[in-house]
Amino acid sequence: MNLIIKKNIHLENSETKNFLADAYYNETDEKRPLIIFVHGYKGYKDWGAWGLMAEKFAEAGFFFVKFNFSHNGTTLEDPDNFADLEAFGNNNYSKELSDLGVVIDHFIQNPNVDPEKIILIGHSRGGGISIIKTFEDERINGLITLASVDTLDRFPKGDYFENWKKEGVYYALNGRTKQEMPHYYQFYEDYDQNIHRFDVERATEMAKAHMFIIHGTKDEAVDVKHAEHLHILNPNSEMLLIENANHTFGAKEPWTEAELPKDLNTVIEMCIKFIHDKMK
């Protein structure tokens, strides 16, 4: 079957700014479940092995979409690098939820998509965003979290917070690119003004979608306790802990291999099984 890949589709969001998305699907007249992959902090759609992941989901019969948040630091012209640190610094959770809404609204209209089968897969911070969106948008009936946070309150504390408030900006080093990534204080202000909306715990408890929580036991960025907590909050969820897997399930940037890393391949196979079981 012919695999169709449409890269760098321009999406418009009047609340934020334009951004890019990719669509992967097999050529067929049948309508397929729509899977939307939501990247995390310092992430982007073409990071590491996400392209190979997209192909595997498409070959399994899904319409798979990955996208760049409008303020993740990439640009329309340079989607693989953090070329716009000013945008990165002005990102916040409201903008990410708005962008995700635009992605859903756009692709749910695609003639190859089954609008009754919408699944979000959120990685890391993108897991928290996906949980909130699933609670807010009843069109979403499947939710898979990969190495997800269990709270969006991930800000500096104590003196570090007070200095951020005073200076208006703090910088985080990107270990891979060695860039100093700015975070303007508006990020916290947006969170504080919408603190009830951004309550991941409450959204997890209230979400009606089928939920699958996946986490590596050796996650160096988000402790596995986050997954266990989410599972307690939503007892109807299913949880899979991948023994000795790290935060990206073996993937890294750049990913030069032709095959998926072993742990990520296992994750995808379990996701496919979960969706087939729940989305009959």
Short mmCIF file of C-alpha atoms in Angstrom, two decimals:
data_model
loop_
_atom_site.label_atom_id
_atom_site.label_comp_id
_atom_site.label_asym_id
_atom_site.label_seq_id
_atom_site.Cartn_x
_atom_site.Cartn_y
_atom_site.Cartn_z
CA MET A 1 0.00 0.00 0.00
CA ASN A 2 1.27 3.46 -0.92
CA LEU A 3 2.40 5.56 2.06
CA ILE A 4 1.59 9.25 1.63
CA ILE A 5 3.70 11.78 3.54
CA LYS A 6 2.76 15.47 3.45
CA LYS A 7 5.41 17.57 5.15
CA ASN A 8 5.29 21.14 6.45
CA ILE A 9 1.59 21.86 5.98
CA HIS A 10 0.99 25.50 6.93
CA LEU A 11 -1.63 25.97 9.65
CA GLU A 12 -2.95 29.37 10.69
CA ASN A 13 -3.84 30.36 14.22
CA SER A 14 -5.07 33.93 14.72
CA GLU A 15 -4.53 33.59 18.49
CA THR A 16 -0.84 32.69 18.16
CA LYS A 17 0.94 32.54 14.79
CA ASN A 18 1.28 30.18 11.86
CA PHE A 19 2.97 26.83 12.35
CA LEU A 20 3.74 23.56 10.54
CA ALA A 21 2.29 20.05 10.61
CA ASP A 22 3.01 16.74 8.87
CA ALA A 23 0.49 14.06 7.85
CA TYR A 24 1.28 10.37 7.26
CA TYR A 25 -1.27 7.88 5.95
CA ASN A 26 -1.75 4.98 3.55
CA GLU A 27 -3.53 5.61 0.27
CA THR A 28 -7.00 4.09 0.65
CA ASP A 29 -10.65 5.10 0.44
CA GLU A 30 -11.29 4.00 4.02
CA LYS A 31 -11.56 6.56 6.81
CA ARG A 32 -8.92 6.03 9.48
CA PRO A 33 -8.55 6.98 13.13
CA LEU A 34 -6.72 10.29 13.54
CA ILE A 35 -3.66 10.23 15.80
CA ILE A 36 -2.13 13.58 16.76
CA PHE A 37 1.32 13.56 18.35
CA VAL A 38 1.99 16.39 20.79
CA HIS A 39 5.68 17.10 21.41
CA GLY A 40 7.12 18.26 24.70
CA TYR A 41 9.40 20.95 26.12
CA LYS A 42 12.32 21.76 23.80
CA GLY A 43 10.71 19.34 21.34
CA TYR A 44 9.61 19.64 17.72
CA LYS A 45 7.89 17.46 15.15
CA ASP A 46 11.04 16.30 13.36
CA TRP A 47 13.09 15.54 16.46
CA GLY A 48 14.93 12.21 16.59
CA ALA A 49 12.92 9.17 15.55
CA TRP A 50 9.47 10.82 15.43
CA GLY A 51 9.43 10.47 11.64
CA LEU A 52 9.97 6.69 11.81
CA MET A 53 7.30 6.54 14.50
CA ALA A 54 4.87 8.38 12.22
CA GLU A 55 5.53 5.93 9.39
CA LYS A 56 4.92 2.91 11.63
CA PHE A 57 1.57 4.28 12.81
CA ALA A 58 0.54 5.12 9.24
CA GLU A 59 1.48 1.64 8.01
CA ALA A 60 -0.70 0.22 10.80
CA GLY A 61 -3.74 1.96 9.31
CA PHE A 62 -3.85 5.33 11.07
CA PHE A 63 -3.88 8.91 9.86
CA PHE A 64 -0.92 10.24 11.85
CA VAL A 65 -0.19 13.93 12.41
CA LYS A 66 2.74 15.60 14.14
CA PHE A 67 3.21 19.35 14.41
CA ASN A 68 5.31 22.15 15.83
CA PHE A 69 3.75 24.34 18.48
CA SER A 70 3.70 27.90 17.13
CA HIS A 71 6.00 29.16 19.90
CA ASN A 72 8.33 26.17 20.33
CA GLY A 73 11.24 28.20 18.91
CA THR A 74 11.26 26.77 15.39
CA THR A 75 10.15 28.77 12.37
CA LEU A 76 8.26 28.12 9.14
CA GLU A 77 11.52 28.45 7.23
CA ASP A 78 13.66 26.46 9.71
CA PRO A 79 11.51 23.81 11.41
CA ASP A 80 14.47 21.76 12.68
CA ASN A 81 16.25 24.38 14.78
CA PHE A 82 15.46 26.84 17.55
CA ALA A 83 15.87 29.84 15.28
CA ASP A 84 13.33 32.04 17.11
CA LEU A 85 14.25 32.18 20.78
CA GLU A 86 12.01 35.21 21.26
CA ALA A 87 8.99 33.08 20.33
CA PHE A 88 10.25 30.33 22.65
CA GLY A 89 10.41 32.79 25.51
CA ASN A 90 6.86 33.95 24.83
CA ASN A 91 5.37 30.47 24.77
CA ASN A 92 2.76 29.46 27.34
CA TYR A 93 0.18 26.75 27.97
CA SER A 94 -2.72 28.80 26.60
CA LYS A 95 -0.93 29.10 23.26
CA GLU A 96 -0.16 25.39 23.13
CA LEU A 97 -3.78 24.44 23.84
CA SER A 98 -4.92 26.89 21.18
CA ASP A 99 -2.50 25.42 18.62
CA LEU A 100 -3.63 21.88 19.42
CA GLY A 101 -7.25 22.95 18.87
CA VAL A 102 -6.32 24.29 15.43
CA VAL A 103 -4.63 20.99 14.54
CA ILE A 104 -7.71 18.98 15.55
CA ASP A 105 -10.09 21.33 13.72
CA HIS A 106 -8.00 21.16 10.55
CA PHE A 107 -7.38 17.42 10.25
CA ILE A 108 -10.75 16.20 11.50
CA GLN A 109 -12.17 17.57 8.25
CA ASN A 110 -9.83 15.50 6.10
CA PRO A 111 -11.82 13.03 3.96
CA ASN A 112 -9.41 10.25 4.98
CA VAL A 113 -10.13 10.75 8.71
CA ASP A 114 -12.82 9.10 10.82
CA PRO A 115 -14.07 12.03 12.96
CA GLU A 116 -15.41 9.60 15.56
CA LYS A 117 -11.93 8.26 16.34
CA ILE A 118 -9.54 10.96 17.55
CA ILE A 119 -6.50 9.99 19.63
CA LEU A 120 -3.89 12.25 21.22
CA ILE A 121 -0.38 10.98 22.00
CA GLY A 122 1.45 13.44 24.23
CA HIS A 123 5.14 13.19 25.14
CA SER A 124 6.52 14.73 28.35
CA ARG A 125 5.00 18.21 28.82
CA GLY A 126 2.92 17.46 25.73
CA GLY A 127 1.32 14.72 27.82
CA GLY A 128 0.05 17.29 30.30
CA ILE A 129 -1.28 19.47 27.48
CA SER A 130 -2.96 16.42 25.90
CA ILE A 131 -4.65 15.48 29.18
CA ILE A 132 -6.15 18.94 29.55
CA LYS A 133 -7.27 19.06 25.91
CA THR A 134 -8.88 15.62 26.22
CA PHE A 135 -10.90 16.81 29.21
CA GLU A 136 -11.95 19.98 27.36
CA ASP A 137 -12.73 18.51 23.94
CA GLU A 138 -15.26 15.68 23.85
CA ARG A 139 -14.29 14.82 20.26
CA ILE A 140 -11.14 13.16 21.65
CA ASN A 141 -11.85 9.56 22.62
CA GLY A 142 -8.34 8.18 22.99
CA LEU A 143 -5.45 9.52 25.08
CA ILE A 144 -1.94 8.06 25.29
CA THR A 145 0.74 9.65 27.43
CA LEU A 146 4.44 8.95 26.88
CA ALA A 147 6.72 9.93 29.78
CA SER A 148 4.12 12.52 30.78
CA VAL A 149 4.24 15.03 33.59
CA ASP A 150 1.43 14.92 36.15
CA THR A 151 1.43 18.70 36.69
CA LEU A 152 2.14 21.81 34.63
CA ASP A 153 3.45 23.63 37.70
CA ARG A 154 7.07 23.17 36.66
CA PHE A 155 8.46 26.61 37.42
CA PRO A 156 11.45 27.85 39.40
CA LYS A 157 10.95 27.85 43.16
CA GLY A 158 12.05 30.06 46.06
CA ASP A 159 14.76 32.62 45.32
CA TYR A 160 14.94 31.46 41.71
CA PHE A 161 11.26 32.33 41.27
CA GLU A 162 11.63 35.72 42.95
CA ASN A 163 14.58 36.54 40.71
CA TRP A 164 12.55 35.49 37.63
CA LYS A 165 9.72 37.77 38.71
CA LYS A 166 12.13 40.65 39.29
CA GLU A 167 14.20 40.22 36.11
CA GLY A 168 11.28 39.20 33.87
CA VAL A 169 13.26 36.37 32.27
CA TYR A 170 15.27 33.30 33.17
CA TYR A 171 17.38 31.13 30.86
CA ALA A 172 17.65 27.36 30.59
CA LEU A 173 20.60 25.79 28.80
CA ASN A 174 19.76 23.44 25.95
CA GLY A 175 22.26 20.66 26.54
CA ARG A 176 22.24 19.58 22.89
CA THR A 177 22.38 22.91 21.06
CA LYS A 178 24.12 24.86 23.89
CA GLN A 179 21.61 27.69 23.41
CA GLU A 180 20.41 29.72 26.39
CA MET A 181 16.63 29.35 26.06
CA PRO A 182 14.68 32.31 27.50
CA HIS A 183 11.50 32.01 29.56
CA TYR A 184 9.69 35.29 30.08
CA TYR A 185 7.68 35.82 33.24
CA GLN A 186 4.46 35.96 31.20
CA PHE A 187 4.67 32.15 31.12
CA TYR A 188 3.98 31.98 34.85
CA GLU A 189 1.41 34.79 34.70
CA ASP A 190 -0.56 32.86 32.08
CA TYR A 191 -0.43 29.77 34.29
CA ASP A 192 -1.51 31.67 37.40
CA GLN A 193 -4.42 33.33 35.59
CA ASN A 194 -5.63 29.93 34.33
CA ILE A 195 -4.58 27.76 37.24
CA HIS A 196 -7.84 25.81 37.42
CA ARG A 197 -7.87 25.17 33.67
CA PHE A 198 -4.30 23.88 33.81
CA ASP A 199 -4.99 21.41 36.62
CA VAL A 200 -3.66 18.16 35.12
CA GLU A 201 -4.74 16.11 38.12
CA ARG A 202 -8.37 17.21 37.86
CA ALA A 203 -8.37 16.77 34.08
CA THR A 204 -7.00 13.24 34.49
CA GLU A 205 -9.77 12.38 36.94
CA MET A 206 -12.48 13.86 34.73
CA ALA A 207 -11.35 12.82 31.24
CA LYS A 208 -13.77 10.38 29.63
CA ALA A 209 -11.47 9.09 26.87
CA HIS A 210 -9.76 5.71 26.92
CA MET A 211 -6.39 6.41 28.56
CA PHE A 212 -3.07 4.58 28.24
CA ILE A 213 -0.12 5.73 30.39
CA ILE A 214 3.38 4.66 29.24
CA HIS A 215 6.60 5.51 31.04
CA GLY A 216 10.17 4.28 31.28
CA THR A 217 11.44 3.13 34.66
CA LYS A 218 14.78 4.92 34.09
CA ASP A 219 13.30 8.23 32.91
CA GLU A 220 15.93 10.85 33.73
CA ALA A 221 13.68 13.87 33.05
CA VAL A 222 10.24 12.94 34.43
CA ASP A 223 10.22 10.42 37.27
CA VAL A 224 8.14 7.29 36.79
CA LYS A 225 6.13 8.36 39.87
CA HIS A 226 4.31 10.79 37.56
CA ALA A 227 2.88 7.85 35.60
CA GLU A 228 1.89 5.99 38.74
CA HIS A 229 0.14 9.11 40.04
CA LEU A 230 -1.80 9.59 36.80
CA HIS A 231 -2.89 5.95 36.94
CA ILE A 232 -4.17 6.38 40.50
CA LEU A 233 -6.08 9.52 39.47
CA ASN A 234 -7.75 7.65 36.60
CA PRO A 235 -8.27 4.03 37.76
CA ASN A 236 -9.90 3.17 34.41
CA SER A 237 -6.64 3.93 32.63
CA GLU A 238 -4.12 1.31 31.58
CA MET A 239 -0.45 1.70 32.48
CA LEU A 240 2.68 0.21 30.94
CA LEU A 241 6.11 0.70 32.48
CA ILE A 242 8.97 -0.03 30.09
CA GLU A 243 11.80 -1.56 32.11
CA ASN A 244 15.02 0.52 31.98
CA ALA A 245 13.63 2.86 29.28
CA ASN A 246 14.67 6.52 29.37
CA HIS A 247 12.66 9.68 28.73
CA THR A 248 12.65 9.32 24.94
CA PHE A 249 12.49 5.51 24.87
CA GLY A 250 15.92 5.21 23.31
CA ALA A 251 15.54 7.91 20.67
CA LYS A 252 17.92 10.87 20.36
CA GLU A 253 18.59 13.82 18.08
CA PRO A 254 19.82 13.28 15.47
CA TRP A 255 18.54 9.73 14.85
CA THR A 256 20.54 8.31 11.97
CA GLU A 257 19.44 4.67 12.14
CA ALA A 258 16.99 3.18 9.64
CA GLU A 259 15.15 1.34 12.42
CA LEU A 260 13.33 2.58 15.48
CA PRO A 261 15.04 2.22 18.87
CA LYS A 262 13.93 -0.99 20.57
CA ASP A 263 12.01 0.63 23.45
CA LEU A 264 10.21 3.13 21.22
CA ASN A 265 9.25 0.34 18.82
CA THR A 266 7.75 -1.58 21.75
CA VAL A 267 5.85 1.54 22.82
CA ILE A 268 4.38 2.01 19.34
CA GLU A 269 3.34 -1.63 19.05
CA MET A 270 1.56 -1.43 22.41
CA CYS A 271 -0.12 1.83 21.39
CA ILE A 272 -1.40 0.24 18.18
CA LYS A 273 -2.79 -2.71 20.12
CA PHE A 274 -4.45 -0.40 22.66
CA ILE A 275 -6.14 1.70 19.98
CA HIS A 276 -7.36 -1.34 18.06
CA ASP A 277 -8.76 -2.82 21.27
CA LYS A 278 -10.53 0.38 22.37
CA MET A 279 -11.58 1.91 19.05
CA LYS A 280 -13.53 -0.98 17.53
#
